[in-house]
mmCIF file of C-alpha atoms in Angstrom:
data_model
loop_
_atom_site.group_PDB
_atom_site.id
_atom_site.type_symbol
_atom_site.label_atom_id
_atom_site.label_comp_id
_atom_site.label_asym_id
_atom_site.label_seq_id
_atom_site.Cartn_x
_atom_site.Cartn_y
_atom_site.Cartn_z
ATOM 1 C CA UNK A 1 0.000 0.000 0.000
ATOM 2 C CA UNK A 2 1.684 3.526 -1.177
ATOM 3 C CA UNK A 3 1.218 5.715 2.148
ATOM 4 C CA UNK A 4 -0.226 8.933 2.036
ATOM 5 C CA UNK A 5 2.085 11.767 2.030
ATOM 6 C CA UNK A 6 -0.184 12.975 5.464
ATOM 7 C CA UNK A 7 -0.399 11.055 8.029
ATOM 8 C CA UNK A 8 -3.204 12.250 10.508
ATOM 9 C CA UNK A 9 -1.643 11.894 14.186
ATOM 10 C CA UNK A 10 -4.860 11.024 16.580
ATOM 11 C CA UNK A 11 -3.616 12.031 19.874
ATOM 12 C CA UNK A 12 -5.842 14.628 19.519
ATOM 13 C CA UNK A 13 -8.479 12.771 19.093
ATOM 14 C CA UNK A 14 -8.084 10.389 22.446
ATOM 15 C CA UNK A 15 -7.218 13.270 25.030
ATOM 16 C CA UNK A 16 -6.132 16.750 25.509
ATOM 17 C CA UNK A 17 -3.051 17.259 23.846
ATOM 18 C CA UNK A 18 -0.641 20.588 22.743
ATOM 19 C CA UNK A 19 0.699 23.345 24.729
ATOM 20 C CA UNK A 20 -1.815 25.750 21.990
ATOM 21 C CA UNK A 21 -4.714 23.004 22.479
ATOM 22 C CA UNK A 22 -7.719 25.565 24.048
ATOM 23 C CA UNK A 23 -10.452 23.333 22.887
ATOM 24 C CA UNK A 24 -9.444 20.029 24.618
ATOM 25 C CA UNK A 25 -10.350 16.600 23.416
ATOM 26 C CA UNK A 26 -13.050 16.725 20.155
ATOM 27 C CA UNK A 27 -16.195 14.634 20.902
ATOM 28 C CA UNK A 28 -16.541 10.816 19.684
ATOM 29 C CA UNK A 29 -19.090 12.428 16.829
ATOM 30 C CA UNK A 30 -16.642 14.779 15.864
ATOM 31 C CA UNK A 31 -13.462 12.698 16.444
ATOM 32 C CA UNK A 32 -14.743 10.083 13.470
ATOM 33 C CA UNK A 33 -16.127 12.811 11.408
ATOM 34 C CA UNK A 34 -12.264 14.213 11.465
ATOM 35 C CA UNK A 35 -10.908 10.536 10.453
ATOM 36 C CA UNK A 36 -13.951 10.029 7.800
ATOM 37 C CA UNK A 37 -13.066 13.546 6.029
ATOM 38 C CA UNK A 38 -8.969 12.646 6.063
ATOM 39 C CA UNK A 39 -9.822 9.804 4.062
ATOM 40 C CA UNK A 40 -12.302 11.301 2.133
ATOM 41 C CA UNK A 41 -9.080 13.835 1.312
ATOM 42 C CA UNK A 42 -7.214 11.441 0.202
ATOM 43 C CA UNK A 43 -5.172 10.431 3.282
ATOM 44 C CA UNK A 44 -4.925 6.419 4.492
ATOM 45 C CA UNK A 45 -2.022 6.330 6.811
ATOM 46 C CA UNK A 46 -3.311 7.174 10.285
ATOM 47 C CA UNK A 47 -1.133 7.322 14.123
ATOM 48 C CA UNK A 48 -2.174 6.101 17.041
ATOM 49 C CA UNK A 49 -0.837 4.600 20.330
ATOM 50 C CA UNK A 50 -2.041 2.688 23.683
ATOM 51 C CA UNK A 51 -0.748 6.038 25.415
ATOM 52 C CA UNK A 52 -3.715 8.290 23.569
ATOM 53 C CA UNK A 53 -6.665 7.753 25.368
ATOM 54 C CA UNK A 54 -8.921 6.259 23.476
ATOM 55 C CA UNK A 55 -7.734 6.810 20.108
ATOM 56 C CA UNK A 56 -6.802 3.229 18.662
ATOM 57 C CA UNK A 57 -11.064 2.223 19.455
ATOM 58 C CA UNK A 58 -12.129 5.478 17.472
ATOM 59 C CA UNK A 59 -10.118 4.409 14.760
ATOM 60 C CA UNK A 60 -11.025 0.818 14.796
ATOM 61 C CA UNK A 61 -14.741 2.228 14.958
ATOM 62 C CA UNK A 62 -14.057 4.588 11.633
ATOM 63 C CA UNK A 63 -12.164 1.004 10.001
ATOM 64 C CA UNK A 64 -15.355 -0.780 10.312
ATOM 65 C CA UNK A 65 -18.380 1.737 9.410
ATOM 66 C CA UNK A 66 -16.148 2.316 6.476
ATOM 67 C CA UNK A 67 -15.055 -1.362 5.833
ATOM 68 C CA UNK A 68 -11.597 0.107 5.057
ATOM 69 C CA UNK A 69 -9.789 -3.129 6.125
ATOM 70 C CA UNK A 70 -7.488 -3.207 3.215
ATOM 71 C CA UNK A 71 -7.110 0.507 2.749
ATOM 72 C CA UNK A 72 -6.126 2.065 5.839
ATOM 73 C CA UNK A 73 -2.335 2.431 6.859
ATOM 74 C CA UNK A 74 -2.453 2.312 10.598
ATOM 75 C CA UNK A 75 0.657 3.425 13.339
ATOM 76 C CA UNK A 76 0.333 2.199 16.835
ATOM 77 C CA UNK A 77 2.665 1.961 19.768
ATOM 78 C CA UNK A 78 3.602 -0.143 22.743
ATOM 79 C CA UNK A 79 2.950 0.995 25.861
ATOM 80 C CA UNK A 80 5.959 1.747 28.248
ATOM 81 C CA UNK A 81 7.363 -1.437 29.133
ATOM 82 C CA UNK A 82 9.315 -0.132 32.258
ATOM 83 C CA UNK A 83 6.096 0.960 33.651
ATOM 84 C CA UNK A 84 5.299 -2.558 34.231
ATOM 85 C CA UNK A 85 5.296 -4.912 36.777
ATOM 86 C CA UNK A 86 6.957 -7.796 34.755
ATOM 87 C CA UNK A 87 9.993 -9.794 34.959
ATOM 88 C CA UNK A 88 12.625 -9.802 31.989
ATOM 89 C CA UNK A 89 11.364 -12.895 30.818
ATOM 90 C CA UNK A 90 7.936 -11.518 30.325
ATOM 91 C CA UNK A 91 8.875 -8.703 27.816
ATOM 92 C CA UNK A 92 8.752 -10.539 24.641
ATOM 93 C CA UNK A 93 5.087 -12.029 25.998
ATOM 94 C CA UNK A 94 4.260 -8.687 26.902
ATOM 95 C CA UNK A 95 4.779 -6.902 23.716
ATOM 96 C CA UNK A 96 2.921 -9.714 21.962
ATOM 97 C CA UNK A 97 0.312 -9.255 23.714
ATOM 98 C CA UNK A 98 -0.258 -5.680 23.888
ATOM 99 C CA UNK A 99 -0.139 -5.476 19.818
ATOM 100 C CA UNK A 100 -2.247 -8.388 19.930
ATOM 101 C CA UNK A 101 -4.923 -6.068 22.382
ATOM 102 C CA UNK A 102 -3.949 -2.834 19.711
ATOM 103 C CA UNK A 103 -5.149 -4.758 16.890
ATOM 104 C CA UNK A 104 -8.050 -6.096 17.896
ATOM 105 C CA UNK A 105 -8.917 -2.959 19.158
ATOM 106 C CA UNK A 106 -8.108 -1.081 16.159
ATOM 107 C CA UNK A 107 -9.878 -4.596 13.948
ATOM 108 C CA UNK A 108 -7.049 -5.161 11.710
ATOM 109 C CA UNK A 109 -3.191 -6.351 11.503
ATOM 110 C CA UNK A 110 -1.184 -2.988 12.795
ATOM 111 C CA UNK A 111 0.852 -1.737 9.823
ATOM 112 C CA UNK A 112 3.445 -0.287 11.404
ATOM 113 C CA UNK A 113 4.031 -0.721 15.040
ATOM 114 C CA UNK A 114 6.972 1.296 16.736
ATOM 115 C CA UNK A 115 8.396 1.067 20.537
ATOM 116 C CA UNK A 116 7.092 4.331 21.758
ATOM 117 C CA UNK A 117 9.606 4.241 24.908
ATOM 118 C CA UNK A 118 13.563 4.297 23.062
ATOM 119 C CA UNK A 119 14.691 3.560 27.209
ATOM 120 C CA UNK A 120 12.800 0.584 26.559
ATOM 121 C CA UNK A 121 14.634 -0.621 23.090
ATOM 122 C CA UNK A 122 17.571 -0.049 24.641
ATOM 123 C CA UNK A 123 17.179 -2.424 28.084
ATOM 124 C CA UNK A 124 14.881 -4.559 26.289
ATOM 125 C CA UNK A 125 16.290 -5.276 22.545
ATOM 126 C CA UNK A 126 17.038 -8.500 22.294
ATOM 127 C CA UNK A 127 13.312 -9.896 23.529
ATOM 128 C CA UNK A 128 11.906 -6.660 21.689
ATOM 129 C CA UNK A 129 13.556 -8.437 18.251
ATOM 130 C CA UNK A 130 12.215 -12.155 19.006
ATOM 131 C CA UNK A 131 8.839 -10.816 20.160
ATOM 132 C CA UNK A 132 8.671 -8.566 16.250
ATOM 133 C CA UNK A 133 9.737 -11.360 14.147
ATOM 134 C CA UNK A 134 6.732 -13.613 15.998
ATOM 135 C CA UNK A 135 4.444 -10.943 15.607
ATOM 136 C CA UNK A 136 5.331 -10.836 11.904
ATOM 137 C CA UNK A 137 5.005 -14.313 11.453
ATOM 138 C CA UNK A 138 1.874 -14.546 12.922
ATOM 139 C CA UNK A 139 0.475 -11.468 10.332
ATOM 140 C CA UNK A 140 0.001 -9.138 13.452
ATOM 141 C CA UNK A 141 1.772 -7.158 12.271
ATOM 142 C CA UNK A 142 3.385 -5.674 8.955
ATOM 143 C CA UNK A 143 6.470 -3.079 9.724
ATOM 144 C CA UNK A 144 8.272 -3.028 13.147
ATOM 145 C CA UNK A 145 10.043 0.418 14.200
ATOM 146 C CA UNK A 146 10.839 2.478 16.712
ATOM 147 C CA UNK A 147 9.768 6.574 17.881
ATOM 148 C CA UNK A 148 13.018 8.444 18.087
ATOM 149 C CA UNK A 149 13.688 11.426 20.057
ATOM 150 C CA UNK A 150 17.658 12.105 20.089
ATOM 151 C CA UNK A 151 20.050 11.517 16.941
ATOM 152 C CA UNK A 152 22.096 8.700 19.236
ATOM 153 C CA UNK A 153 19.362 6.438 19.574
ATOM 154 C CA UNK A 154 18.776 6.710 15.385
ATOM 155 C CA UNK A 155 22.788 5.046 15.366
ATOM 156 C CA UNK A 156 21.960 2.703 17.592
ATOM 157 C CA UNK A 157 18.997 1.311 15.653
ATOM 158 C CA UNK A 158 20.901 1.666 11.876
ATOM 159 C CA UNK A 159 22.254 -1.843 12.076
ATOM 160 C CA UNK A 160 19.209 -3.460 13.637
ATOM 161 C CA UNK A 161 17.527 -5.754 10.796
ATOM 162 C CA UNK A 162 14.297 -5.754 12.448
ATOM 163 C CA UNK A 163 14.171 -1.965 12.073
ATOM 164 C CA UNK A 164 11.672 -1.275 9.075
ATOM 165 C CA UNK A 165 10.613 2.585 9.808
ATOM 166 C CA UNK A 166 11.071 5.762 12.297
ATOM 167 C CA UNK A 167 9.320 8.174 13.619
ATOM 168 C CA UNK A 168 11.599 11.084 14.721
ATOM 169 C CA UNK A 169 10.563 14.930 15.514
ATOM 170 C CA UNK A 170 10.995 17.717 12.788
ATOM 171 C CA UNK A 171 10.568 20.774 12.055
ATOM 172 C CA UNK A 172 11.957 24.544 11.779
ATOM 173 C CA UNK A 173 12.865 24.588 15.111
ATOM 174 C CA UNK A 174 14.050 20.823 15.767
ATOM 175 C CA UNK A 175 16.369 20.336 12.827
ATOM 176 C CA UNK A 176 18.796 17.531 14.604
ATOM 177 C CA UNK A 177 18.018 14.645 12.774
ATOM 178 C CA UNK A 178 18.716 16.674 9.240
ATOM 179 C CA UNK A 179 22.661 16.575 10.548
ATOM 180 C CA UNK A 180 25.367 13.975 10.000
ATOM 181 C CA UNK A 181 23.542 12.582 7.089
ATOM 182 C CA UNK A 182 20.988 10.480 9.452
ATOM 183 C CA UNK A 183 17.973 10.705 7.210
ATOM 184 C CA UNK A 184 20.310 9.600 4.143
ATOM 185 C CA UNK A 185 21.812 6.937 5.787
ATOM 186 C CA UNK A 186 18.039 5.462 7.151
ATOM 187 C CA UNK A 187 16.623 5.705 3.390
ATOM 188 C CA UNK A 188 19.917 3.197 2.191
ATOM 189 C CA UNK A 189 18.577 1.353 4.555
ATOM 190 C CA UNK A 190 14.982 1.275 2.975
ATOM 191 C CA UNK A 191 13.796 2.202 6.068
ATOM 192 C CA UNK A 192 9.983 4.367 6.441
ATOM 193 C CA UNK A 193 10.624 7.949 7.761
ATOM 194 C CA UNK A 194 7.762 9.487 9.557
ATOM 195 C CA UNK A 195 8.061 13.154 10.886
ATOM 196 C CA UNK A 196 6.369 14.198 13.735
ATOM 197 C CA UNK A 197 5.976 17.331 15.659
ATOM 198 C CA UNK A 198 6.474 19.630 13.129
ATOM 199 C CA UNK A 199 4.451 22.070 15.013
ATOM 200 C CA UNK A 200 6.174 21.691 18.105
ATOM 201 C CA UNK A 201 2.703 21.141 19.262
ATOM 202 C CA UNK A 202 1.237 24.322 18.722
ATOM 203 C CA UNK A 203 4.531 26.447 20.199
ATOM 204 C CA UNK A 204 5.296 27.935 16.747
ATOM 205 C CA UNK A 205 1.341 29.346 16.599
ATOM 206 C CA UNK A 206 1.371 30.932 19.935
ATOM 207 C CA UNK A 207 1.327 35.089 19.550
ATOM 208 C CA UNK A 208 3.393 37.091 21.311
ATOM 209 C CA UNK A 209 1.770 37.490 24.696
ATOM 210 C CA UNK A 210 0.802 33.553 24.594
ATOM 211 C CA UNK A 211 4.574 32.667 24.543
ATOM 212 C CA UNK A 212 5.346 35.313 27.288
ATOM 213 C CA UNK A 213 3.194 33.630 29.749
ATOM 214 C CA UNK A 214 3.958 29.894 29.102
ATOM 215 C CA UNK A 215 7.591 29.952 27.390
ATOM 216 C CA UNK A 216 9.103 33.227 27.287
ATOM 217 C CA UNK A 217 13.115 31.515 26.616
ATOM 218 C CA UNK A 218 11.008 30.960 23.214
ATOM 219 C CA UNK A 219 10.588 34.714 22.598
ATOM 220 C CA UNK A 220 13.065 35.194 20.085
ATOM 221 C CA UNK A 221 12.615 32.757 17.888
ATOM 222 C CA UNK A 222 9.116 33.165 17.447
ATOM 223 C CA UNK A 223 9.641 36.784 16.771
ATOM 224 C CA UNK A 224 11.896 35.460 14.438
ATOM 225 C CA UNK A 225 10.015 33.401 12.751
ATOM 226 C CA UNK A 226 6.875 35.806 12.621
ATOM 227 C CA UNK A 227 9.320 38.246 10.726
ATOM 228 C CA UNK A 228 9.761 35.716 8.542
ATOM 229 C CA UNK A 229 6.303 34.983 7.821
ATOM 230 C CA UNK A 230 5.921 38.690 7.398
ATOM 231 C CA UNK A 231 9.131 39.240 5.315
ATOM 232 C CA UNK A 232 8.156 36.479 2.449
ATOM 233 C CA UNK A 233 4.081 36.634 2.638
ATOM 234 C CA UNK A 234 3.646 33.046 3.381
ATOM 235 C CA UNK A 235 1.769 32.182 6.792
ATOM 236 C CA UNK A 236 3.751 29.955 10.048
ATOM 237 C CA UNK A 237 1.282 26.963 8.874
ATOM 238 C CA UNK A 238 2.708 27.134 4.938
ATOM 239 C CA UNK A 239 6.396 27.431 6.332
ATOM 240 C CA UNK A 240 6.214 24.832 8.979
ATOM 241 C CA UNK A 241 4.532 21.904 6.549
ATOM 242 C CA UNK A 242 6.635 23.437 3.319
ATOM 243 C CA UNK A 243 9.629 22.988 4.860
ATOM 244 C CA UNK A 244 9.334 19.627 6.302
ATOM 245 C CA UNK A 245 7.775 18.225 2.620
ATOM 246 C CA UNK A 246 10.772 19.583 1.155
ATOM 247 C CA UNK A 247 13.489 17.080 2.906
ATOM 248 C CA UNK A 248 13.031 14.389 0.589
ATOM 249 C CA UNK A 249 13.941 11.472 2.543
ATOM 250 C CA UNK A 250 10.467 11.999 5.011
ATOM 251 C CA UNK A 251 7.530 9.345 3.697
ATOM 252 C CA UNK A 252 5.058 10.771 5.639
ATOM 253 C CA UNK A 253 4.808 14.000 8.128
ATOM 254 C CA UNK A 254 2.172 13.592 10.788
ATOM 255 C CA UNK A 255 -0.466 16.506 11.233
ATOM 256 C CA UNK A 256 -2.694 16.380 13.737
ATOM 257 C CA UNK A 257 -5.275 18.039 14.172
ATOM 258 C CA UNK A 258 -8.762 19.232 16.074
ATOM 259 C CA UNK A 259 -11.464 20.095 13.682
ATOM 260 C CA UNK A 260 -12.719 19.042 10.184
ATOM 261 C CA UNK A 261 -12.148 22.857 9.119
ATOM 262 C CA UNK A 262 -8.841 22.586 10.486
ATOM 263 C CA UNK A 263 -8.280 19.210 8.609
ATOM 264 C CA UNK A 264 -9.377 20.646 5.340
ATOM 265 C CA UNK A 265 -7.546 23.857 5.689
ATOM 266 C CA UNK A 266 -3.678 21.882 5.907
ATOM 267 C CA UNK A 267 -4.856 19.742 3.363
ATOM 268 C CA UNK A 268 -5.494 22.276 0.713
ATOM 269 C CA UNK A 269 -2.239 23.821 1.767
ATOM 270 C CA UNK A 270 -0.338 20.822 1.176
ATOM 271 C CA UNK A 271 -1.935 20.555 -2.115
ATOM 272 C CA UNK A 272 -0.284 23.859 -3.410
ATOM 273 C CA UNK A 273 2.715 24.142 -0.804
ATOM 274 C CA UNK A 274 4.560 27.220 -1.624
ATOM 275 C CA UNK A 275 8.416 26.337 -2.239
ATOM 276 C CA UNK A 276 10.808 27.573 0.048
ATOM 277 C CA UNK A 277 14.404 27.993 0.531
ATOM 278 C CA UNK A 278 15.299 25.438 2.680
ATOM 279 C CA UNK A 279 18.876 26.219 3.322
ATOM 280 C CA UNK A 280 17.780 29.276 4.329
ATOM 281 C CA UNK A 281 15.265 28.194 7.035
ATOM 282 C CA UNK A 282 17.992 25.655 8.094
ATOM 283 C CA UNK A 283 20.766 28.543 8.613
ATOM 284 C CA UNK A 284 17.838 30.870 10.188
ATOM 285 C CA UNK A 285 17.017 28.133 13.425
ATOM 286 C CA UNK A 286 20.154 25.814 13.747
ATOM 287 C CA UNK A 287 20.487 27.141 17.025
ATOM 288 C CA UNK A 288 17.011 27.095 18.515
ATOM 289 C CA UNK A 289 17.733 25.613 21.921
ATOM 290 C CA UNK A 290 17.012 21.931 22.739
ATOM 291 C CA UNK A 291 14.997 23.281 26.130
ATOM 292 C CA UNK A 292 12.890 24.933 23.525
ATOM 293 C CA UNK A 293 12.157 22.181 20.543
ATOM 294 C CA UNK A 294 12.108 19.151 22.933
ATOM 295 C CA UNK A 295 8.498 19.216 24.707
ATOM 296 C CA UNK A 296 9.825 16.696 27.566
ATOM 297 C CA UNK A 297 11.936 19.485 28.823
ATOM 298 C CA UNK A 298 8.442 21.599 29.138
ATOM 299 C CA UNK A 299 8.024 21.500 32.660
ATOM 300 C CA UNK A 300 5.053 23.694 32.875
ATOM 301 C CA UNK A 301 3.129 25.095 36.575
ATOM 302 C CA UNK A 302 -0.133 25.839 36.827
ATOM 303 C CA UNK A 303 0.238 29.053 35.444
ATOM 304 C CA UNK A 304 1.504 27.687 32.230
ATOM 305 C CA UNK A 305 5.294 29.011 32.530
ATOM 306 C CA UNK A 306 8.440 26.733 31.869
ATOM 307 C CA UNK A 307 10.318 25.961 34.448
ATOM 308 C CA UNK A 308 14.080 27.273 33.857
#
């Protein structure tokens, strides 16, 4: 199955999600409204996880009223491993098992299912590799992969065979995984390449008072990239998805999103992406700060300000 150039990330859909998420989690009407109007655009490669609420049993809900059970590309995760009570002996049983739960819940073999937890690759790999290959054999399912966060753990996956895709953060202001050749180096490989956070959910969007109040080391670069948007005439949302399309080595970015108007609007900009200098962008935020592009080091009060 070729995989849509979009793939529509669902956290949204299965609980509140996004430091520029106001509206909170979309009803179960409008959650499979959202996924019936993707495909109806044209996209069939959809993300999920355990982790997002009830996401994969929306999904599996929108498989089956639409009887898409050879057309949809699905993405799920496994839950943390180190978060359970098991004994190292119980790992490979575990992850069987919990992508045997995901795919029944979602009604069809998982097309791609990636360790969401890289801590849990690395303590875990060997019974992480036996438990893949049995879940391939028994048609469970199709791709094996892992969710990346830091350009070390991408080396210390490029020799595993098991390996089939990625799914590793990108966008204007996380630009790691463009050095060293990484991406390049994955494709010889023939491995999938999924982007993710390519909003660095919701930060870029936030105006100037927003950031202020909830990340004001982000300031700058905001400003920045406003005056950029300004400069050249083409909005945060065109430069964000533009630029991430434009690395050629990226299958599939993942959008997510929390209304059908929403939905429609990125898809139409997709559709007639303005081109962009991406050299330029690349020269513009090389140094945006890892405390700023990496959400886990967010640690946010209750009055929504980072914690320095």
């Amino acid at each position: 199955m070729e995989i849509s150039r979009i793939t529509l990330g669902t956290a949204q859909l299965g609980l509140n999600y996004g430091i520029a998420n106001d509206k909170g989690k979309p009803s179960k009407t409008q959650a499979l409204k959202i996924l019936s109007k993707a495909f109806d655009l044209g996209i069939n490669s959809f993300d999920t996880a355990y982790a997002y609420g009830d996401s994969e049993e929306l999904i599996g809900e929108f498989i089956k009223s639409k009887k898409l059970y050879q057309n949809a590309f699905i993405t799920s995760k496994l839950p943390s491993i180190s978060k359970q009570d098991i004994t190292d002996e119980q790992v490979s049983e575990f992850v069987i098992s919990s992508a045997e739960e995901s795919s029944r819940r979602l009604g069809i073999p998982i097309a791609n299912y990636l360790v969401h937890d890289f801590s849990d690759y690395r303590k875990y790999k060997k019974q992480i590799q036996r438990a893949s290959i049995e879940l391939k054999k028994r048609k469970i399912i199709k791709m094996f992969g892992v969710s990346l966060y830091e350009t070390e753990e991408a080396e210390e996956i490029m020799e595993d065979k098991q390996i089939d895709s990625v799914q590793i953060p990108l966008g204007i202001f996380n630009q790691s995984f463009l050095e060293d050749g990484l991406l390049e180096r994955l494709k010889r490989r023939d491995v999938k390449i999924f982007a993710r956070s390519i909003f660095n959910q919701g930060l870029i969007f936030l105006n100037r008072d927003q950031v202020f109040q909830r990340m004001p080391d982000a300031l700058e670069w905001i400003e920045k990239l406003n005056e950029l948007s300004s400069r050249t005439g083409i909005s945060i949302l065109e430069l964000a998805i533009s630029f991430v399309l434009s690395i050629k080595d990226v299958d599939s970015i993942v959008l997510g999103v929390e209304s059908e108007e929403q939905l429609s609007r990125n898809i139409e900009l997709v559709s007639k992406i303005p081109k962009i200098s991406t050299q330029d962008i690349i020269k513009m935020f090389s140094g945006v700060p890892k405390e700023i592009y990496d959400p886990r080091r967010w640690a946010l009060n209750t009055k929504q300000h980072i914690g320095r």
